[in-house]
Amino acid sequence: MTKTAQGDVLAPLEIPITRTLIVSGAIASRDYQDVHHDAELARAKGSPDIFMNILTTNGLVGRYITDHFGPTAVLRKVAIRLGAPNYPGDTMVLRGTVEQLEPSPEGATAVVRVVGANGIGNHVTGTVTVTVPEQREEPEPPGAGGPA
């Protein structure tokens, strides 16, 4: 993880919205609603096409945060709200800003404001609270300094 400070802006993450992503996310989260896999039934219900479910969006937001803070980051709270649907053929761009950063017994805890926008508007908005454990330097084992 890179050094993070309050006010930092995270690098954006572009996610192509494909039919495969939408359908596989729905299946992986056991959301078998037809609007997430059947275009004809989605249209019959008033949608122009299938669209991404909230559980897939939640997972992508989590990935965005852990990609930035590293594999030891622990998501403590994800509070998101959906807006414009993610339809196939669009791209969602996730952006984040560190709103709060405080030391904690586990390391440092950050609150990150996240917005994911697509071609028709904001798909997801919210905050993610994440704890990043302190990086401790491991002592070098005896004899690791080279030939004796």
Short mmCIF file of N, CA and C in Angstrom, two decimals:
data_model
loop_
_atom_site.label_atom_id
_atom_site.label_comp_id
_atom_site.label_asym_id
_atom_site.label_seq_id
_atom_site.Cartn_x
_atom_site.Cartn_y
_atom_site.Cartn_z
N MET A 1 0.84 -1.18 0.00
CA MET A 1 0.00 0.00 0.00
C MET A 1 0.88 1.23 0.00
N THR A 2 0.45 2.22 -0.73
CA THR A 2 1.16 3.49 -0.73
C THR A 2 0.70 4.29 0.48
N LYS A 3 1.53 5.23 0.90
CA LYS A 3 1.17 6.10 2.03
C LYS A 3 -0.10 6.87 1.66
N THR A 4 -1.08 6.86 2.56
CA THR A 4 -2.35 7.51 2.30
C THR A 4 -2.60 8.60 3.32
N ALA A 5 -3.21 9.69 2.87
CA ALA A 5 -3.53 10.81 3.75
C ALA A 5 -4.97 11.25 3.49
N GLN A 6 -5.54 11.90 4.48
CA GLN A 6 -6.88 12.45 4.32
C GLN A 6 -6.88 13.41 3.14
N GLY A 7 -7.90 13.33 2.31
CA GLY A 7 -8.00 14.17 1.12
C GLY A 7 -7.42 13.55 -0.14
N ASP A 8 -6.67 12.45 0.01
CA ASP A 8 -6.10 11.79 -1.17
C ASP A 8 -7.21 11.31 -2.11
N VAL A 9 -6.93 11.39 -3.39
CA VAL A 9 -7.84 10.90 -4.42
C VAL A 9 -7.25 9.59 -4.95
N LEU A 10 -8.04 8.53 -4.93
CA LEU A 10 -7.61 7.24 -5.43
C LEU A 10 -7.62 7.26 -6.95
N ALA A 11 -6.74 6.49 -7.56
CA ALA A 11 -6.73 6.36 -9.02
C ALA A 11 -8.05 5.76 -9.47
N PRO A 12 -8.60 6.24 -10.58
CA PRO A 12 -9.87 5.68 -11.06
C PRO A 12 -9.69 4.25 -11.56
N LEU A 13 -10.77 3.49 -11.52
CA LEU A 13 -10.78 2.13 -12.04
C LEU A 13 -11.92 2.02 -13.05
N GLU A 14 -11.57 1.71 -14.31
CA GLU A 14 -12.57 1.55 -15.37
C GLU A 14 -12.95 0.08 -15.46
N ILE A 15 -14.26 -0.17 -15.41
CA ILE A 15 -14.76 -1.54 -15.49
C ILE A 15 -15.73 -1.64 -16.67
N PRO A 16 -15.34 -2.37 -17.73
CA PRO A 16 -16.27 -2.58 -18.84
C PRO A 16 -17.45 -3.43 -18.35
N ILE A 17 -18.66 -2.99 -18.66
CA ILE A 17 -19.85 -3.72 -18.24
C ILE A 17 -20.26 -4.64 -19.39
N THR A 18 -19.99 -5.91 -19.20
CA THR A 18 -20.31 -6.91 -20.22
C THR A 18 -21.48 -7.77 -19.75
N ARG A 19 -22.12 -8.44 -20.69
CA ARG A 19 -23.19 -9.38 -20.32
C ARG A 19 -22.63 -10.47 -19.40
N THR A 20 -21.43 -10.93 -19.73
CA THR A 20 -20.81 -11.98 -18.92
C THR A 20 -20.62 -11.52 -17.48
N LEU A 21 -20.13 -10.29 -17.28
CA LEU A 21 -19.95 -9.76 -15.92
C LEU A 21 -21.29 -9.69 -15.19
N ILE A 22 -22.32 -9.19 -15.85
CA ILE A 22 -23.63 -9.05 -15.22
C ILE A 22 -24.19 -10.41 -14.83
N VAL A 23 -24.19 -11.34 -15.77
CA VAL A 23 -24.77 -12.66 -15.51
C VAL A 23 -23.95 -13.45 -14.50
N SER A 24 -22.63 -13.45 -14.64
CA SER A 24 -21.79 -14.22 -13.72
C SER A 24 -21.86 -13.64 -12.30
N GLY A 25 -21.95 -12.31 -12.18
CA GLY A 25 -22.09 -11.70 -10.86
C GLY A 25 -23.41 -12.09 -10.20
N ALA A 26 -24.47 -12.13 -10.99
CA ALA A 26 -25.77 -12.54 -10.46
C ALA A 26 -25.74 -14.01 -10.02
N ILE A 27 -25.15 -14.87 -10.85
CA ILE A 27 -25.07 -16.29 -10.50
C ILE A 27 -24.22 -16.50 -9.26
N ALA A 28 -23.06 -15.83 -9.21
CA ALA A 28 -22.15 -15.99 -8.06
C ALA A 28 -22.80 -15.56 -6.76
N SER A 29 -23.69 -14.56 -6.84
CA SER A 29 -24.35 -14.08 -5.63
C SER A 29 -25.73 -14.71 -5.43
N ARG A 30 -26.01 -15.73 -6.24
CA ARG A 30 -27.28 -16.48 -6.16
C ARG A 30 -28.51 -15.59 -6.32
N ASP A 31 -28.38 -14.59 -7.18
CA ASP A 31 -29.49 -13.69 -7.48
C ASP A 31 -30.04 -14.11 -8.84
N TYR A 32 -31.09 -14.90 -8.84
CA TYR A 32 -31.62 -15.48 -10.07
C TYR A 32 -32.78 -14.66 -10.66
N GLN A 33 -32.89 -13.38 -10.25
CA GLN A 33 -33.90 -12.51 -10.84
C GLN A 33 -33.67 -12.43 -12.35
N ASP A 34 -34.75 -12.62 -13.12
CA ASP A 34 -34.61 -12.66 -14.57
C ASP A 34 -34.04 -11.38 -15.18
N VAL A 35 -34.20 -10.23 -14.52
CA VAL A 35 -33.69 -8.96 -15.06
C VAL A 35 -32.16 -8.92 -15.09
N HIS A 36 -31.51 -9.90 -14.46
CA HIS A 36 -30.05 -9.94 -14.44
C HIS A 36 -29.47 -10.96 -15.42
N HIS A 37 -30.36 -11.69 -16.18
CA HIS A 37 -29.81 -12.67 -17.12
C HIS A 37 -30.66 -12.88 -18.37
N ASP A 38 -31.90 -12.41 -18.41
CA ASP A 38 -32.78 -12.66 -19.55
C ASP A 38 -33.24 -11.33 -20.14
N ALA A 39 -32.65 -10.95 -21.28
CA ALA A 39 -32.94 -9.64 -21.89
C ALA A 39 -34.42 -9.50 -22.26
N GLU A 40 -35.04 -10.56 -22.80
CA GLU A 40 -36.46 -10.48 -23.18
C GLU A 40 -37.34 -10.20 -21.97
N LEU A 41 -37.12 -10.92 -20.88
CA LEU A 41 -37.94 -10.71 -19.69
C LEU A 41 -37.64 -9.37 -19.04
N ALA A 42 -36.38 -8.92 -19.12
CA ALA A 42 -36.04 -7.59 -18.59
C ALA A 42 -36.80 -6.52 -19.37
N ARG A 43 -36.85 -6.66 -20.70
CA ARG A 43 -37.59 -5.69 -21.53
C ARG A 43 -39.09 -5.75 -21.21
N ALA A 44 -39.62 -6.94 -21.00
CA ALA A 44 -41.05 -7.09 -20.66
C ALA A 44 -41.38 -6.38 -19.35
N LYS A 45 -40.36 -6.23 -18.49
CA LYS A 45 -40.57 -5.55 -17.21
C LYS A 45 -40.21 -4.07 -17.28
N GLY A 46 -39.92 -3.56 -18.48
CA GLY A 46 -39.69 -2.13 -18.66
C GLY A 46 -38.25 -1.68 -18.72
N SER A 47 -37.30 -2.60 -18.66
CA SER A 47 -35.88 -2.25 -18.74
C SER A 47 -35.42 -2.43 -20.18
N PRO A 48 -34.53 -1.59 -20.68
CA PRO A 48 -34.05 -1.77 -22.05
C PRO A 48 -33.17 -3.01 -22.23
N ASP A 49 -32.66 -3.57 -21.14
CA ASP A 49 -31.76 -4.72 -21.22
C ASP A 49 -31.57 -5.27 -19.81
N ILE A 50 -30.79 -6.35 -19.70
CA ILE A 50 -30.43 -6.84 -18.36
C ILE A 50 -29.57 -5.77 -17.68
N PHE A 51 -29.48 -5.85 -16.35
CA PHE A 51 -28.66 -4.88 -15.62
C PHE A 51 -28.02 -5.54 -14.41
N MET A 52 -26.93 -4.93 -13.94
CA MET A 52 -26.13 -5.46 -12.84
C MET A 52 -26.89 -5.40 -11.51
N ASN A 53 -26.68 -6.43 -10.69
CA ASN A 53 -27.32 -6.44 -9.37
C ASN A 53 -26.42 -5.74 -8.34
N ILE A 54 -27.02 -5.40 -7.20
CA ILE A 54 -26.30 -4.64 -6.17
C ILE A 54 -25.16 -5.45 -5.55
N LEU A 55 -25.30 -6.76 -5.49
CA LEU A 55 -24.24 -7.57 -4.89
C LEU A 55 -22.98 -7.55 -5.74
N THR A 56 -23.13 -7.55 -7.06
CA THR A 56 -21.97 -7.43 -7.95
C THR A 56 -21.33 -6.07 -7.78
N THR A 57 -22.16 -5.03 -7.74
CA THR A 57 -21.63 -3.68 -7.53
C THR A 57 -20.88 -3.61 -6.21
N ASN A 58 -21.45 -4.18 -5.16
CA ASN A 58 -20.80 -4.19 -3.84
C ASN A 58 -19.42 -4.85 -3.92
N GLY A 59 -19.34 -5.97 -4.62
CA GLY A 59 -18.06 -6.65 -4.78
C GLY A 59 -17.04 -5.83 -5.56
N LEU A 60 -17.50 -5.13 -6.59
CA LEU A 60 -16.59 -4.29 -7.38
C LEU A 60 -16.09 -3.10 -6.57
N VAL A 61 -16.95 -2.53 -5.73
CA VAL A 61 -16.51 -1.44 -4.85
C VAL A 61 -15.46 -1.97 -3.87
N GLY A 62 -15.70 -3.14 -3.29
CA GLY A 62 -14.71 -3.74 -2.39
C GLY A 62 -13.39 -3.99 -3.09
N ARG A 63 -13.45 -4.49 -4.31
CA ARG A 63 -12.22 -4.72 -5.09
C ARG A 63 -11.47 -3.41 -5.31
N TYR A 64 -12.19 -2.36 -5.63
CA TYR A 64 -11.58 -1.05 -5.87
C TYR A 64 -10.79 -0.60 -4.64
N ILE A 65 -11.38 -0.76 -3.48
CA ILE A 65 -10.73 -0.33 -2.24
C ILE A 65 -9.52 -1.20 -1.93
N THR A 66 -9.67 -2.52 -2.02
CA THR A 66 -8.53 -3.39 -1.69
C THR A 66 -7.43 -3.32 -2.74
N ASP A 67 -7.78 -3.01 -3.99
CA ASP A 67 -6.73 -2.79 -5.00
C ASP A 67 -5.85 -1.61 -4.58
N HIS A 68 -6.46 -0.58 -3.99
CA HIS A 68 -5.69 0.60 -3.58
C HIS A 68 -4.92 0.36 -2.28
N PHE A 69 -5.59 -0.18 -1.27
CA PHE A 69 -4.98 -0.30 0.05
C PHE A 69 -4.18 -1.59 0.25
N GLY A 70 -4.31 -2.55 -0.64
CA GLY A 70 -3.49 -3.75 -0.57
C GLY A 70 -4.23 -4.95 0.00
N PRO A 71 -3.61 -6.12 -0.14
CA PRO A 71 -4.26 -7.38 0.22
C PRO A 71 -4.50 -7.57 1.72
N THR A 72 -3.84 -6.79 2.55
CA THR A 72 -4.06 -6.94 4.00
C THR A 72 -5.19 -6.03 4.50
N ALA A 73 -5.74 -5.21 3.62
CA ALA A 73 -6.84 -4.30 4.01
C ALA A 73 -8.06 -5.12 4.39
N VAL A 74 -8.76 -4.64 5.42
CA VAL A 74 -9.98 -5.31 5.90
C VAL A 74 -11.15 -4.33 5.74
N LEU A 75 -12.12 -4.72 4.91
CA LEU A 75 -13.31 -3.89 4.75
C LEU A 75 -14.15 -4.00 6.02
N ARG A 76 -14.41 -2.89 6.66
CA ARG A 76 -15.19 -2.87 7.90
C ARG A 76 -16.66 -2.55 7.66
N LYS A 77 -16.91 -1.66 6.69
CA LYS A 77 -18.29 -1.26 6.40
C LYS A 77 -18.36 -0.75 4.96
N VAL A 78 -19.35 -1.24 4.22
CA VAL A 78 -19.61 -0.77 2.87
C VAL A 78 -21.05 -0.27 2.86
N ALA A 79 -21.22 1.02 2.70
CA ALA A 79 -22.56 1.64 2.69
C ALA A 79 -22.76 2.30 1.34
N ILE A 80 -23.48 1.61 0.44
CA ILE A 80 -23.65 2.12 -0.91
C ILE A 80 -25.12 2.26 -1.26
N ARG A 81 -25.35 3.10 -2.26
CA ARG A 81 -26.70 3.31 -2.81
C ARG A 81 -26.58 3.27 -4.33
N LEU A 82 -27.54 2.56 -4.96
CA LEU A 82 -27.53 2.48 -6.42
C LEU A 82 -28.32 3.62 -7.03
N GLY A 83 -27.91 3.99 -8.24
CA GLY A 83 -28.61 5.02 -9.01
C GLY A 83 -28.87 4.49 -10.41
N ALA A 84 -28.18 5.04 -11.41
CA ALA A 84 -28.36 4.64 -12.80
C ALA A 84 -27.92 3.19 -12.99
N PRO A 85 -28.72 2.38 -13.67
CA PRO A 85 -28.34 0.97 -13.87
C PRO A 85 -27.07 0.82 -14.71
N ASN A 86 -26.36 -0.28 -14.47
CA ASN A 86 -25.22 -0.67 -15.31
C ASN A 86 -25.74 -1.65 -16.35
N TYR A 87 -25.78 -1.20 -17.62
CA TYR A 87 -26.23 -2.03 -18.73
C TYR A 87 -25.03 -2.54 -19.52
N PRO A 88 -25.19 -3.66 -20.23
CA PRO A 88 -24.10 -4.17 -21.06
C PRO A 88 -23.68 -3.14 -22.11
N GLY A 89 -22.37 -3.10 -22.37
CA GLY A 89 -21.84 -2.20 -23.39
C GLY A 89 -21.36 -0.87 -22.84
N ASP A 90 -21.64 -0.60 -21.57
CA ASP A 90 -21.21 0.65 -20.95
C ASP A 90 -19.91 0.40 -20.18
N THR A 91 -19.38 1.43 -19.59
CA THR A 91 -18.20 1.32 -18.72
C THR A 91 -18.51 2.08 -17.44
N MET A 92 -18.21 1.46 -16.32
CA MET A 92 -18.34 2.16 -15.03
C MET A 92 -16.95 2.57 -14.59
N VAL A 93 -16.82 3.83 -14.17
CA VAL A 93 -15.54 4.32 -13.66
C VAL A 93 -15.72 4.61 -12.18
N LEU A 94 -14.97 3.86 -11.36
CA LEU A 94 -14.99 4.08 -9.91
C LEU A 94 -13.93 5.10 -9.53
N ARG A 95 -14.32 6.02 -8.67
CA ARG A 95 -13.40 7.04 -8.14
C ARG A 95 -13.61 7.12 -6.63
N GLY A 96 -12.54 7.46 -5.92
CA GLY A 96 -12.65 7.54 -4.47
C GLY A 96 -11.80 8.66 -3.89
N THR A 97 -12.25 9.15 -2.74
CA THR A 97 -11.52 10.18 -2.00
C THR A 97 -11.49 9.78 -0.53
N VAL A 98 -10.30 9.85 0.07
CA VAL A 98 -10.16 9.54 1.50
C VAL A 98 -10.73 10.71 2.29
N GLU A 99 -11.86 10.48 2.96
CA GLU A 99 -12.51 11.54 3.73
C GLU A 99 -11.99 11.62 5.16
N GLN A 100 -11.55 10.50 5.67
CA GLN A 100 -11.12 10.44 7.07
C GLN A 100 -10.04 9.38 7.19
N LEU A 101 -9.05 9.64 8.01
CA LEU A 101 -7.98 8.68 8.24
C LEU A 101 -7.55 8.82 9.68
N GLU A 102 -7.67 7.73 10.44
CA GLU A 102 -7.33 7.77 11.86
C GLU A 102 -6.54 6.53 12.25
N PRO A 103 -5.59 6.70 13.17
CA PRO A 103 -4.90 5.52 13.68
C PRO A 103 -5.88 4.66 14.48
N SER A 104 -5.66 3.38 14.45
CA SER A 104 -6.48 2.46 15.25
C SER A 104 -5.57 1.38 15.81
N PRO A 105 -6.04 0.62 16.79
CA PRO A 105 -5.18 -0.44 17.35
C PRO A 105 -4.70 -1.44 16.30
N GLU A 106 -5.49 -1.60 15.22
CA GLU A 106 -5.12 -2.56 14.18
C GLU A 106 -4.21 -1.97 13.11
N GLY A 107 -4.03 -0.65 13.09
CA GLY A 107 -3.24 0.00 12.04
C GLY A 107 -3.77 1.38 11.78
N ALA A 108 -4.41 1.58 10.63
CA ALA A 108 -5.06 2.85 10.31
C ALA A 108 -6.42 2.55 9.71
N THR A 109 -7.40 3.35 10.06
CA THR A 109 -8.75 3.17 9.52
C THR A 109 -9.09 4.38 8.67
N ALA A 110 -9.55 4.10 7.46
CA ALA A 110 -9.90 5.16 6.52
C ALA A 110 -11.37 5.05 6.14
N VAL A 111 -11.99 6.20 5.93
CA VAL A 111 -13.33 6.26 5.34
C VAL A 111 -13.15 6.87 3.96
N VAL A 112 -13.57 6.12 2.94
CA VAL A 112 -13.38 6.54 1.56
C VAL A 112 -14.75 6.78 0.93
N ARG A 113 -14.94 7.97 0.37
CA ARG A 113 -16.15 8.27 -0.42
C ARG A 113 -15.94 7.70 -1.81
N VAL A 114 -16.89 6.90 -2.29
CA VAL A 114 -16.78 6.23 -3.58
C VAL A 114 -17.95 6.62 -4.47
N VAL A 115 -17.63 6.89 -5.74
CA VAL A 115 -18.65 7.14 -6.76
C VAL A 115 -18.27 6.30 -7.98
N GLY A 116 -19.26 5.58 -8.50
CA GLY A 116 -19.07 4.82 -9.73
C GLY A 116 -20.04 5.33 -10.77
N ALA A 117 -19.52 5.94 -11.83
CA ALA A 117 -20.38 6.54 -12.85
C ALA A 117 -20.28 5.76 -14.16
N ASN A 118 -21.41 5.73 -14.88
CA ASN A 118 -21.43 5.14 -16.21
C ASN A 118 -21.94 6.20 -17.20
N GLY A 119 -22.28 5.80 -18.40
CA GLY A 119 -22.68 6.75 -19.43
C GLY A 119 -23.99 7.47 -19.17
N ILE A 120 -24.79 6.97 -18.24
CA ILE A 120 -26.08 7.64 -17.97
C ILE A 120 -26.14 8.31 -16.61
N GLY A 121 -25.09 8.18 -15.81
CA GLY A 121 -25.07 8.86 -14.51
C GLY A 121 -24.31 8.08 -13.46
N ASN A 122 -24.55 8.43 -12.21
CA ASN A 122 -23.90 7.73 -11.10
C ASN A 122 -24.61 6.41 -10.84
N HIS A 123 -23.88 5.32 -11.02
CA HIS A 123 -24.43 3.99 -10.75
C HIS A 123 -24.42 3.71 -9.25
N VAL A 124 -23.33 4.07 -8.58
CA VAL A 124 -23.19 3.78 -7.16
C VAL A 124 -22.53 4.96 -6.45
N THR A 125 -23.01 5.27 -5.27
CA THR A 125 -22.39 6.27 -4.40
C THR A 125 -22.39 5.72 -2.99
N GLY A 126 -21.42 6.13 -2.20
CA GLY A 126 -21.40 5.68 -0.81
C GLY A 126 -20.04 5.84 -0.18
N THR A 127 -19.89 5.15 0.96
CA THR A 127 -18.63 5.19 1.68
C THR A 127 -18.20 3.77 2.04
N VAL A 128 -16.89 3.62 2.15
CA VAL A 128 -16.31 2.35 2.59
C VAL A 128 -15.35 2.65 3.73
N THR A 129 -15.51 1.93 4.82
CA THR A 129 -14.59 2.03 5.95
C THR A 129 -13.66 0.83 5.86
N VAL A 130 -12.36 1.11 5.86
CA VAL A 130 -11.36 0.07 5.67
C VAL A 130 -10.25 0.24 6.70
N THR A 131 -9.77 -0.87 7.25
CA THR A 131 -8.63 -0.85 8.16
C THR A 131 -7.44 -1.47 7.45
N VAL A 132 -6.32 -0.78 7.54
CA VAL A 132 -5.08 -1.25 6.93
C VAL A 132 -4.09 -1.54 8.05
N PRO A 133 -3.75 -2.82 8.23
CA PRO A 133 -2.80 -3.15 9.30
C PRO A 133 -1.47 -2.46 9.10
N GLU A 134 -0.84 -2.14 10.23
CA GLU A 134 0.49 -1.53 10.20
C GLU A 134 1.47 -2.51 9.59
N GLN A 135 2.35 -2.01 8.73
CA GLN A 135 3.39 -2.85 8.16
C GLN A 135 4.54 -2.93 9.14
N ARG A 136 4.78 -4.11 9.63
CA ARG A 136 5.87 -4.31 10.57
C ARG A 136 7.04 -4.92 9.80
N GLU A 137 8.22 -4.40 10.08
CA GLU A 137 9.40 -4.96 9.43
C GLU A 137 9.79 -6.23 10.17
N GLU A 138 9.95 -7.29 9.39
CA GLU A 138 10.36 -8.57 9.96
C GLU A 138 11.86 -8.53 10.24
N PRO A 139 12.28 -9.00 11.41
CA PRO A 139 13.72 -9.06 11.66
C PRO A 139 14.35 -10.09 10.71
N GLU A 140 15.56 -9.78 10.30
CA GLU A 140 16.25 -10.69 9.40
C GLU A 140 16.66 -11.94 10.18
N PRO A 141 16.38 -13.12 9.63
CA PRO A 141 16.79 -14.34 10.33
C PRO A 141 18.31 -14.45 10.40
N PRO A 142 18.80 -15.12 11.42
CA PRO A 142 20.27 -15.27 11.54
C PRO A 142 20.83 -15.91 10.27
N GLY A 143 21.94 -15.37 9.80
CA GLY A 143 22.62 -15.92 8.64
C GLY A 143 22.04 -15.44 7.32
N ALA A 144 21.02 -14.56 7.36
CA ALA A 144 20.40 -14.09 6.12
C ALA A 144 21.19 -12.95 5.49
N GLY A 145 22.17 -12.43 6.17
CA GLY A 145 22.93 -11.29 5.67
C GLY A 145 23.97 -11.64 4.63
N GLY A 146 24.05 -12.85 4.19
CA GLY A 146 25.04 -13.21 3.19
C GLY A 146 25.95 -14.30 3.70
N PRO A 147 27.06 -14.55 3.01
CA PRO A 147 27.97 -15.63 3.43
C PRO A 147 28.65 -15.29 4.76
N ALA A 148 28.86 -16.31 5.54
CA ALA A 148 29.47 -16.14 6.86
C ALA A 148 30.96 -16.16 6.81
#
